Amino acid sequence: MRLSLRFVIPLLVALVAVAYVVAPLADRLTLRWFVRDLDIRTQLVATAIQEPLAAVLTDTVRDKVRQQRLQSFLDRITQDERLYAVGYCDDKGRYAYRTVTLPRGLECRPPGAAPEAGGRVMQYGGTSLHVATAPVVIDGARVGELVIAHDMSFVERRSADTKKYLVALFAALGLVVALITVLIAELSWRGWMAGIKALIKGQTFADAPEPRAKELVPIARDLRVLVQELESERRRRDEAQMRWVPETLRTILHEDLKGDEILIVSNREPYIHVRDAEAVRVQRPASGLVTALEPVMRACSGTWIAHGAGSADREVVDANDHVRVPPEAPSYQIRRVWLSEEEESGYYYGFSNEGLWPLCHIAHTRPVFRAADWELYRSVNKRFADVVVAESRTRNPIVLVQDYHFALLPKLIREQLPEATIITFWHIPWPNPEAFGVCPWRNELLEGMLGSTILGFHTQFHCNNFFDTVDRYLEARVDRETFTITHGGQPTEVHRYPISIEWPLRGVSGQPPVPDCRVQVREELGLPAQAKLGVGVDRLDYTKGILERFAAVERFLEMNPDWVGRLSFLQVAAPSRSRIEEYQSLDSRVREAALRINGRFGGGACPPITLRIEHHDAARVQKLYRAADFCFVSSLHDGMNLVAKEFVACREDERGVLILSQFAGAARELPESLVVNPYDTEQCADAIATALAMSSEEQRARMRSMRSQLLEFNVYRWAGRMLLDAARVRHRARIASGVEGVRA
Ligand code: GDG
């Protein structure tokens, strides 16, 4: 199609040019030339007949004879094939003689009229005539005027011939041009397309497949820089100017993603159905992830694929394992995936939580890798990939893959849905290459993750570790300038997306005022009204540094015995992964430590440690944050840590001090906290002392700064930035395929 167009267009252009430009121009020019020729010819004829005519006019014969002679003389002249008619006007301005062919209406000019500069063209009986006059002079006196008319039909004949030649010439020219165009275009098209597509995709010119258009070399760099600048400028501008609320996510979905299909995959489901004594209840797990992604789901009516783990989950699904949620106003669906005991044990407890979790957290707990767990991890990932494919209604959905339970999923989805946009978010840290290298299946995990279109971590440090790890173990091109890893021809962008909390935090506005929370919580815990309260809220996990925190409290009391009986540290520890031995052992070690410290400094109404190993509801957790004088987050290693952010969000009174581990991602965003090394017991004890002594002005200044950070960078921005990046990648892909489409 395009080939024939390239051929026909130059031809058409040539013909149109002949018809509308060249032919009329040629007509005008030839006419002008011929008129000028005929002017000269008229003068020649007039000069040539001057003498014989004078002889006839001055002959002293009778008038009648002279008339006859004049007639035969002029009739002879008109024998010439081009001379159409002749007339002779006497000195009174009347025809003394005219051949019969002289047009009727053509009158003699008045006797005294000035000589004409040239002839004129007139139509007579369907013939074009050139009519000109020439004076007849005898002995220097003007005695009359000759009117000479030439037949111009020969001009039309010649003009028609000229046009014929011109059309033939231009058609031949057009044909040659068309052939050359087709040839050159065919040769250069591939190079241009390869070059332009590479530039749009953000690759360098050298990355473009052969053949490459040499003409692109000088502009390639400029073009790429321009595209990148425009994009980042647009993103910066958009991102900074947006007010990040759930509505913003809806707008992005409709405007930037044009309502594209969205699927989320996570291990934990956003709603769990459980059966208690008399009825089925719905539980909403307290999770930042659900908070962030639920508005996306509500807006796009997508599908959330997750392990159905609730005791009543099977009772409420339809024949396709779907259940519509949220229960109060259903707007999207959960697709539940059922796992056997064995699968859950190998994939979730085994490989994910005994292998990958300690592998990625530098908390000095050895990862356990069992081949049987790995097999189940692989097969469960495959099951989820098949479900993603079965659930997707389009061939290019956006799939948001959550966390370390699904490292293999991106590649498995990519194999079946090559056009999908897969965004994988890794919620936990990424270790350095040496640490990661101990995993026997490290390459399979990396290759699986590199099936993603975009891969996200909380911090740039984790992104850099990932780049280093891929660089060390895979044959891949790692481009730290464009944050892109290309493996097996598939590019994956790796970016930092620090997760956050919703702002304002749901439920806080319904809480009692802070002074009331202080009083009520102290009463409930049986503490003296004036007691200072520190708080820690965690899943009971060895990465959270609960034992290190207790050690700091112990050391603080050792150093500051006057605080004994006046300070209590409340630790809320939600039971977690309690099937795993390491977690069971942590449970007993934490209990023992609390007992020991309380034995050493306790006895009164204000024990140093108040330990609650049980799940608290979200409102209760918020009330504890509000009642506390300080919150202690001492993670040994943590992707982000949302507890730190929640504590800040609960303190609209701008009081309270946050002590925060430098090994939690949150420390990058909240430097106004008291940042500590949890392994440094002395430093942590000092931080407790600093917190207890901090003036209310300083507390306010620090808290205000942290709150403004969270107001600006909330969880909607976390999700929104990923969606905007997905939109950008899809937009680029569409342009690239559009360039392809133009060619097809
Ligand atoms: C992973 C990464 C990253 C805790 N106990 C109770 C309770 N919680 C809530 C907290 C908070 C959440 O659980 C814990 O979030 P964290 O961020 O602290 O930690 P992980 O669970 O390890 O999460 C972490 C996170 O993913 C998000 O990407 O920040 O680094 O390890 O919301 O409030 N909530 C209730 N009762 C409890 O007893 N209701």
mmCIF file of C-alpha atoms in Angstrom, residues 400-726:
data_model
loop_
_atom_site.group_PDB
_atom_site.id
_atom_site.type_symbol
_atom_site.label_atom_id
_atom_site.label_comp_id
_atom_site.label_asym_id
_atom_site.label_seq_id
_atom_site.Cartn_x
_atom_site.Cartn_y
_atom_site.Cartn_z
ATOM 1 C CA LEU A 400 0.347 -4.488 40.069
ATOM 2 C CA VAL A 401 2.364 -7.299 41.660
ATOM 3 C CA GLN A 402 2.943 -6.920 45.383
ATOM 4 C CA ASP A 403 5.957 -8.126 47.286
ATOM 5 C CA TYR A 404 8.443 -10.890 47.709
ATOM 6 C CA HIS A 405 5.890 -13.689 47.578
ATOM 7 C CA PHE A 406 5.726 -13.222 43.796
ATOM 8 C CA ALA A 407 9.255 -12.711 42.495
ATOM 9 C CA LEU A 408 8.670 -15.157 39.626
ATOM 10 C CA LEU A 409 5.262 -13.833 38.667
ATOM 11 C CA PRO A 410 6.276 -10.927 36.368
ATOM 12 C CA LYS A 411 8.155 -13.170 33.955
ATOM 13 C CA LEU A 412 5.429 -15.821 34.039
ATOM 14 C CA ILE A 413 2.773 -13.212 33.222
ATOM 15 C CA ARG A 414 4.968 -11.633 30.530
ATOM 16 C CA GLU A 415 5.268 -15.012 28.770
ATOM 17 C CA GLN A 416 1.504 -15.191 28.344
ATOM 18 C CA LEU A 417 0.616 -11.489 28.102
ATOM 19 C CA PRO A 418 3.610 -9.905 26.375
ATOM 20 C CA GLU A 419 1.900 -6.526 26.103
ATOM 21 C CA ALA A 420 0.932 -6.243 29.780
ATOM 22 C CA THR A 421 2.332 -3.389 31.877
ATOM 23 C CA ILE A 422 3.637 -5.142 34.980
ATOM 24 C CA ILE A 423 4.533 -3.019 37.995
ATOM 25 C CA THR A 424 6.178 -4.960 40.778
ATOM 26 C CA PHE A 425 6.629 -3.388 44.178
ATOM 27 C CA TRP A 426 9.088 -4.948 46.594
ATOM 28 C CA HIS A 427 8.007 -3.906 50.092
ATOM 29 C CA ILE A 428 11.098 -5.123 51.895
ATOM 30 C CA PRO A 429 14.753 -4.094 51.531
ATOM 31 C CA TRP A 430 16.999 -5.359 48.772
ATOM 32 C CA PRO A 431 20.372 -6.526 50.118
ATOM 33 C CA ASN A 432 23.812 -6.167 48.578
ATOM 34 C CA PRO A 433 24.972 -8.711 45.949
ATOM 35 C CA GLU A 434 27.014 -10.778 48.427
ATOM 36 C CA ALA A 435 24.091 -11.202 50.787
ATOM 37 C CA PHE A 436 21.636 -11.981 47.997
ATOM 38 C CA GLY A 437 24.121 -14.293 46.345
ATOM 39 C CA VAL A 438 23.690 -17.007 48.966
ATOM 40 C CA CYS A 439 20.278 -17.894 47.536
ATOM 41 C CA PRO A 440 20.618 -21.043 45.416
ATOM 42 C CA TRP A 441 17.956 -19.733 43.004
ATOM 43 C CA ARG A 442 19.165 -16.158 42.820
ATOM 44 C CA ASN A 443 19.251 -16.039 39.007
ATOM 45 C CA GLU A 444 15.729 -17.418 38.612
ATOM 46 C CA LEU A 445 14.450 -14.835 41.103
ATOM 47 C CA LEU A 446 16.186 -11.956 39.320
ATOM 48 C CA GLU A 447 15.007 -13.123 35.912
ATOM 49 C CA GLY A 448 11.475 -13.471 37.248
ATOM 50 C CA MET A 449 11.477 -9.908 38.580
ATOM 51 C CA LEU A 450 12.905 -8.572 35.334
ATOM 52 C CA GLY A 451 9.712 -9.607 33.582
ATOM 53 C CA SER A 452 8.348 -6.383 35.125
ATOM 54 C CA THR A 453 7.899 -3.199 33.172
ATOM 55 C CA ILE A 454 8.564 -1.171 36.304
ATOM 56 C CA LEU A 455 10.129 -2.413 39.515
ATOM 57 C CA GLY A 456 9.773 -0.347 42.674
ATOM 58 C CA PHE A 457 11.609 -0.197 46.003
ATOM 59 C CA HIS A 458 11.174 2.176 48.945
ATOM 60 C CA THR A 459 14.620 3.770 48.753
ATOM 61 C CA GLN A 460 17.283 4.586 46.185
ATOM 62 C CA PHE A 461 19.691 2.527 48.266
ATOM 63 C CA HIS A 462 17.617 -0.592 47.625
ATOM 64 C CA CYS A 463 17.368 0.273 43.918
ATOM 65 C CA ASN A 464 21.155 0.594 43.762
ATOM 66 C CA ASN A 465 21.615 -2.742 45.528
ATOM 67 C CA PHE A 466 19.317 -4.302 42.944
ATOM 68 C CA PHE A 467 21.309 -2.791 40.071
ATOM 69 C CA ASP A 468 24.527 -4.161 41.632
ATOM 70 C CA THR A 469 22.989 -7.594 42.125
ATOM 71 C CA VAL A 470 21.789 -7.874 38.535
ATOM 72 C CA ASP A 471 25.131 -6.560 37.320
ATOM 73 C CA ARG A 472 26.889 -9.268 39.330
ATOM 74 C CA TYR A 473 24.789 -12.285 38.427
ATOM 75 C CA LEU A 474 23.034 -11.768 35.097
ATOM 76 C CA GLU A 475 23.982 -10.995 31.527
ATOM 77 C CA ALA A 476 22.057 -7.767 31.461
ATOM 78 C CA ARG A 477 22.568 -4.170 30.471
ATOM 79 C CA VAL A 478 22.324 -1.979 33.572
ATOM 80 C CA ASP A 479 21.861 1.684 32.744
ATOM 81 C CA ARG A 480 21.946 3.748 35.921
ATOM 82 C CA GLU A 481 21.420 6.964 33.993
ATOM 83 C CA THR A 482 17.985 5.963 32.774
ATOM 84 C CA PHE A 483 17.347 3.569 35.711
ATOM 85 C CA THR A 484 16.752 0.779 33.255
ATOM 86 C CA ILE A 485 17.863 -2.831 33.173
ATOM 87 C CA THR A 486 17.557 -4.623 29.860
ATOM 88 C CA HIS A 487 17.588 -8.407 30.053
ATOM 89 C CA GLY A 488 16.730 -10.660 27.131
ATOM 90 C CA GLY A 489 15.575 -7.608 25.173
ATOM 91 C CA GLN A 490 13.029 -6.701 27.865
ATOM 92 C CA PRO A 491 13.588 -3.325 29.546
ATOM 93 C CA THR A 492 12.666 -2.883 33.218
ATOM 94 C CA GLU A 493 12.683 0.551 34.811
ATOM 95 C CA VAL A 494 13.763 0.487 38.459
ATOM 96 C CA HIS A 495 12.523 3.373 40.587
ATOM 97 C CA ARG A 496 12.144 4.495 44.175
ATOM 98 C CA TYR A 497 8.569 4.803 45.399
ATOM 99 C CA PRO A 498 8.567 5.420 49.160
ATOM 100 C CA ILE A 499 5.323 4.070 50.542
ATOM 101 C CA SER A 500 3.384 6.135 53.021
ATOM 102 C CA ILE A 501 0.107 6.332 54.890
ATOM 103 C CA GLU A 502 -3.191 7.955 54.019
ATOM 104 C CA TRP A 503 -3.452 11.582 55.056
ATOM 105 C CA PRO A 504 -5.403 12.422 57.112
ATOM 106 C CA LEU A 505 -5.195 9.013 58.712
ATOM 107 C CA ARG A 506 -8.632 7.411 58.772
ATOM 108 C CA GLY A 507 -10.094 7.210 62.288
ATOM 109 C CA VAL A 508 -7.895 9.860 63.910
ATOM 110 C CA SER A 509 -10.568 12.537 63.748
ATOM 111 C CA GLY A 510 -12.881 10.232 65.735
ATOM 112 C CA GLN A 511 -10.324 9.820 68.539
ATOM 113 C CA PRO A 512 -10.745 11.580 71.905
ATOM 114 C CA PRO A 513 -8.515 14.657 72.415
ATOM 115 C CA VAL A 514 -4.876 13.826 73.221
ATOM 116 C CA PRO A 515 -5.115 14.732 76.974
ATOM 117 C CA ASP A 516 -8.099 12.377 77.296
ATOM 118 C CA CYS A 517 -6.210 9.600 75.506
ATOM 119 C CA ARG A 518 -3.277 10.101 77.896
ATOM 120 C CA VAL A 519 -5.525 9.789 80.938
ATOM 121 C CA GLN A 520 -7.600 6.878 79.632
ATOM 122 C CA VAL A 521 -4.642 4.767 78.466
ATOM 123 C CA ARG A 522 -2.776 5.230 81.753
ATOM 124 C CA GLU A 523 -5.868 4.219 83.646
ATOM 125 C CA GLU A 524 -6.409 1.183 81.428
ATOM 126 C CA LEU A 525 -2.784 0.086 81.877
ATOM 127 C CA GLY A 526 -2.924 0.763 85.613
ATOM 128 C CA LEU A 527 -0.113 3.290 85.401
ATOM 129 C CA PRO A 528 0.191 6.395 87.581
ATOM 130 C CA ALA A 529 -1.413 9.445 85.936
ATOM 131 C CA GLN A 530 1.915 11.257 85.758
ATOM 132 C CA ALA A 531 3.892 8.317 84.371
ATOM 133 C CA LYS A 532 5.740 8.881 81.121
ATOM 134 C CA LEU A 533 4.813 6.395 78.406
ATOM 135 C CA GLY A 534 6.892 5.086 75.535
ATOM 136 C CA VAL A 535 5.211 2.944 72.851
ATOM 137 C CA GLY A 536 6.232 0.367 70.267
ATOM 138 C CA VAL A 537 3.791 -1.250 67.797
ATOM 139 C CA ASP A 538 4.982 -4.099 65.602
ATOM 140 C CA ARG A 539 4.288 -7.473 64.210
ATOM 141 C CA LEU A 540 6.239 -9.818 66.406
ATOM 142 C CA ASP A 541 9.178 -10.085 64.035
ATOM 143 C CA TYR A 542 12.919 -10.339 64.638
ATOM 144 C CA THR A 543 13.606 -7.575 62.099
ATOM 145 C CA LYS A 544 11.764 -5.031 64.223
ATOM 146 C CA GLY A 545 14.434 -4.948 66.949
ATOM 147 C CA ILE A 546 12.075 -5.427 69.886
ATOM 148 C CA LEU A 547 14.786 -7.018 72.056
ATOM 149 C CA GLU A 548 17.187 -4.178 71.216
ATOM 150 C CA ARG A 549 14.492 -1.698 72.230
ATOM 151 C CA PHE A 550 14.043 -3.434 75.583
ATOM 152 C CA ALA A 551 17.782 -3.388 76.080
ATOM 153 C CA ALA A 552 17.759 0.383 75.523
ATOM 154 C CA VAL A 553 15.003 0.862 78.127
ATOM 155 C CA GLU A 554 16.961 -1.279 80.540
ATOM 156 C CA ARG A 555 20.166 0.681 79.950
ATOM 157 C CA PHE A 556 18.293 3.989 80.319
ATOM 158 C CA LEU A 557 16.963 2.951 83.717
ATOM 159 C CA GLU A 558 20.412 1.733 84.731
ATOM 160 C CA MET A 559 21.822 5.146 83.900
ATOM 161 C CA ASN A 560 18.840 7.103 85.213
ATOM 162 C CA PRO A 561 17.531 5.228 88.271
ATOM 163 C CA ASP A 562 15.374 8.224 89.221
ATOM 164 C CA TRP A 563 13.128 7.262 86.326
ATOM 165 C CA VAL A 564 12.349 3.853 87.775
ATOM 166 C CA GLY A 565 8.630 3.848 88.614
ATOM 167 C CA ARG A 566 8.018 6.926 86.479
ATOM 168 C CA LEU A 567 8.490 5.456 82.975
ATOM 169 C CA SER A 568 6.777 2.532 81.325
ATOM 170 C CA PHE A 569 7.384 1.240 77.851
ATOM 171 C CA LEU A 570 4.326 -0.355 76.213
ATOM 172 C CA GLN A 571 5.108 -2.897 73.514
ATOM 173 C CA VAL A 572 2.221 -4.032 71.290
ATOM 174 C CA ALA A 573 3.331 -7.109 69.375
ATOM 175 C CA ALA A 574 0.848 -8.597 66.924
ATOM 176 C CA PRO A 575 1.493 -12.346 66.595
ATOM 177 C CA SER A 576 2.895 -13.120 63.178
ATOM 178 C CA ARG A 577 4.093 -16.209 61.259
ATOM 179 C CA SER A 578 3.896 -18.099 64.505
ATOM 180 C CA ARG A 579 4.211 -21.469 62.750
ATOM 181 C CA ILE A 580 7.858 -20.674 62.074
ATOM 182 C CA GLU A 581 10.276 -21.792 64.742
ATOM 183 C CA GLU A 582 12.313 -18.601 64.633
ATOM 184 C CA TYR A 583 9.187 -16.593 65.432
ATOM 185 C CA GLN A 584 8.204 -18.950 68.274
ATOM 186 C CA SER A 585 11.634 -18.532 69.757
ATOM 187 C CA LEU A 586 11.413 -14.745 69.395
ATOM 188 C CA ASP A 587 8.077 -14.808 71.212
ATOM 189 C CA SER A 588 9.640 -16.528 74.213
ATOM 190 C CA ARG A 589 12.780 -14.387 74.164
ATOM 191 C CA VAL A 590 10.708 -11.196 74.131
ATOM 192 C CA ARG A 591 8.548 -12.419 77.004
ATOM 193 C CA GLU A 592 11.619 -13.453 79.003
ATOM 194 C CA ALA A 593 13.333 -10.113 78.414
ATOM 195 C CA ALA A 594 10.274 -8.184 79.583
ATOM 196 C CA LEU A 595 10.000 -10.353 82.678
ATOM 197 C CA ARG A 596 13.668 -10.016 83.491
ATOM 198 C CA ILE A 597 13.725 -6.215 83.098
ATOM 199 C CA ASN A 598 10.525 -5.826 85.060
ATOM 200 C CA GLY A 599 12.017 -8.058 87.763
ATOM 201 C CA ARG A 600 15.100 -5.903 87.872
ATOM 202 C CA PHE A 601 13.413 -2.474 87.973
ATOM 203 C CA GLY A 602 9.792 -3.246 88.671
ATOM 204 C CA GLY A 603 7.771 -4.054 91.662
ATOM 205 C CA GLY A 604 5.763 -0.875 91.757
ATOM 206 C CA ALA A 605 2.680 0.308 89.850
ATOM 207 C CA CYS A 606 4.782 1.369 86.909
ATOM 208 C CA PRO A 607 6.649 -1.574 85.340
ATOM 209 C CA PRO A 608 9.413 -0.582 82.896
ATOM 210 C CA ILE A 609 7.967 -2.849 80.193
ATOM 211 C CA THR A 610 4.284 -3.463 79.511
ATOM 212 C CA LEU A 611 4.125 -6.244 76.917
ATOM 213 C CA ARG A 612 0.942 -7.047 74.970
ATOM 214 C CA ILE A 613 1.440 -9.909 72.532
ATOM 215 C CA GLU A 614 -1.922 -9.758 70.822
ATOM 216 C CA HIS A 615 -3.605 -8.083 67.877
ATOM 217 C CA HIS A 616 -5.121 -4.688 68.702
ATOM 218 C CA ASP A 617 -7.715 -3.002 66.582
ATOM 219 C CA ALA A 618 -6.650 0.064 64.595
ATOM 220 C CA ALA A 619 -8.504 2.553 66.821
ATOM 221 C CA ARG A 620 -6.763 1.141 69.873
ATOM 222 C CA VAL A 621 -3.350 1.441 68.225
ATOM 223 C CA GLN A 622 -4.066 5.094 67.363
ATOM 224 C CA LYS A 623 -5.143 5.838 70.896
ATOM 225 C CA LEU A 624 -1.864 4.411 72.188
ATOM 226 C CA TYR A 625 0.120 6.605 69.772
ATOM 227 C CA ARG A 626 -1.755 9.655 71.087
ATOM 228 C CA ALA A 627 -1.226 8.729 74.715
ATOM 229 C CA ALA A 628 2.524 8.251 74.330
ATOM 230 C CA ASP A 629 5.358 10.658 75.102
ATOM 231 C CA PHE A 630 7.556 8.909 72.613
ATOM 232 C CA CYS A 631 7.347 6.146 70.029
ATOM 233 C CA PHE A 632 10.321 3.859 69.575
ATOM 234 C CA VAL A 633 10.921 2.215 66.156
ATOM 235 C CA SER A 634 14.138 0.224 66.383
ATOM 236 C CA SER A 635 14.012 -1.983 63.277
ATOM 237 C CA LEU A 636 17.245 -3.795 62.523
ATOM 238 C CA HIS A 637 16.302 -3.481 58.879
ATOM 239 C CA ASP A 638 12.982 -2.302 57.428
ATOM 240 C CA GLY A 639 11.844 -1.402 53.925
ATOM 241 C CA MET A 640 9.958 1.642 55.149
ATOM 242 C CA ASN A 641 8.115 1.187 58.487
ATOM 243 C CA LEU A 642 4.652 2.624 58.608
ATOM 244 C CA VAL A 643 4.393 2.701 62.401
ATOM 245 C CA ALA A 644 6.743 5.694 62.465
ATOM 246 C CA LYS A 645 4.522 7.556 60.011
ATOM 247 C CA GLU A 646 1.294 6.577 61.762
ATOM 248 C CA PHE A 647 2.609 7.896 65.072
ATOM 249 C CA VAL A 648 3.332 11.280 63.463
ATOM 250 C CA ALA A 649 -0.065 11.306 61.733
ATOM 251 C CA CYS A 650 -1.847 10.744 65.064
ATOM 252 C CA ARG A 651 -0.250 13.760 66.723
ATOM 253 C CA GLU A 652 -2.142 16.819 65.547
ATOM 254 C CA ASP A 653 -1.188 18.282 68.974
ATOM 255 C CA GLU A 654 2.387 18.453 67.601
ATOM 256 C CA ARG A 655 3.759 16.743 70.703
ATOM 257 C CA GLY A 656 5.575 13.489 71.208
ATOM 258 C CA VAL A 657 9.006 12.348 70.066
ATOM 259 C CA LEU A 658 9.815 9.736 67.452
ATOM 260 C CA ILE A 659 12.935 7.625 67.982
ATOM 261 C CA LEU A 660 13.670 5.966 64.674
ATOM 262 C CA SER A 661 16.161 3.375 63.499
ATOM 263 C CA GLN A 662 18.544 4.515 60.813
ATOM 264 C CA PHE A 663 17.975 1.136 59.148
ATOM 265 C CA ALA A 664 14.303 1.821 58.413
ATOM 266 C CA GLY A 665 13.491 3.406 55.063
ATOM 267 C CA ALA A 666 11.381 5.968 56.944
ATOM 268 C CA ALA A 667 14.538 7.534 58.401
ATOM 269 C CA ARG A 668 15.298 9.009 54.948
ATOM 270 C CA GLU A 669 12.033 10.932 55.011
ATOM 271 C CA LEU A 670 11.829 11.780 58.705
ATOM 272 C CA PRO A 671 15.256 13.130 59.697
ATOM 273 C CA GLU A 672 13.624 15.323 62.382
ATOM 274 C CA SER A 673 13.081 12.168 64.409
ATOM 275 C CA LEU A 674 15.830 11.070 66.809
ATOM 276 C CA VAL A 675 17.651 8.766 64.419
ATOM 277 C CA VAL A 676 19.490 5.912 66.157
ATOM 278 C CA ASN A 677 21.460 2.756 65.490
ATOM 279 C CA PRO A 678 19.445 0.046 67.273
ATOM 280 C CA TYR A 679 22.607 -2.020 67.795
ATOM 281 C CA ASP A 680 24.050 0.866 69.802
ATOM 282 C CA THR A 681 22.337 0.405 73.172
ATOM 283 C CA GLU A 682 24.032 3.446 74.725
ATOM 284 C CA GLN A 683 22.909 5.710 71.905
ATOM 285 C CA CYS A 684 19.367 4.385 72.119
ATOM 286 C CA ALA A 685 19.275 4.898 75.885
ATOM 287 C CA ASP A 686 20.502 8.467 75.344
ATOM 288 C CA ALA A 687 17.764 9.001 72.788
ATOM 289 C CA ILE A 688 15.158 7.978 75.382
ATOM 290 C CA ALA A 689 16.693 10.483 77.780
ATOM 291 C CA THR A 690 16.656 13.190 75.095
ATOM 292 C CA ALA A 691 13.034 12.436 74.267
ATOM 293 C CA LEU A 692 11.942 12.671 77.884
ATOM 294 C CA ALA A 693 13.795 15.930 78.355
ATOM 295 C CA MET A 694 12.790 17.569 75.088
ATOM 296 C CA SER A 695 11.043 20.924 75.417
ATOM 297 C CA SER A 696 7.550 21.266 74.023
ATOM 298 C CA GLU A 697 8.840 23.887 71.527
ATOM 299 C CA GLU A 698 11.374 21.470 70.115
ATOM 300 C CA GLN A 699 8.817 18.678 69.983
ATOM 301 C CA ARG A 700 6.460 20.981 68.104
ATOM 302 C CA ALA A 701 9.112 22.094 65.599
ATOM 303 C CA ARG A 702 10.172 18.509 64.847
ATOM 304 C CA MET A 703 6.636 17.158 64.701
ATOM 305 C CA ARG A 704 5.414 19.994 62.466
ATOM 306 C CA SER A 705 8.167 19.361 59.963
ATOM 307 C CA MET A 706 7.488 15.606 59.873
ATOM 308 C CA ARG A 707 3.756 16.159 59.499
ATOM 309 C CA SER A 708 4.217 18.461 56.541
ATOM 310 C CA GLN A 709 6.371 15.816 54.866
ATOM 311 C CA LEU A 710 3.646 13.187 55.288
ATOM 312 C CA LEU A 711 0.926 15.566 54.173
ATOM 313 C CA GLU A 712 2.806 16.037 50.929
ATOM 314 C CA PHE A 713 4.001 12.476 50.411
ATOM 315 C CA ASN A 714 1.056 10.313 51.337
ATOM 316 C CA VAL A 715 0.118 6.853 50.184
ATOM 317 C CA TYR A 716 -1.985 8.153 47.275
ATOM 318 C CA ARG A 717 1.103 9.767 45.880
ATOM 319 C CA TRP A 718 2.929 6.446 46.196
ATOM 320 C CA ALA A 719 0.279 4.655 44.131
ATOM 321 C CA GLY A 720 -0.250 7.632 41.825
ATOM 322 C CA ARG A 721 3.413 7.927 40.896
ATOM 323 C CA MET A 722 3.503 4.298 39.848
ATOM 324 C CA LEU A 723 0.341 4.694 37.800
ATOM 325 C CA LEU A 724 1.692 7.859 36.144
ATOM 326 C CA ASP A 725 4.890 6.005 35.273
ATOM 327 C CA ALA A 726 2.831 3.143 33.870
#
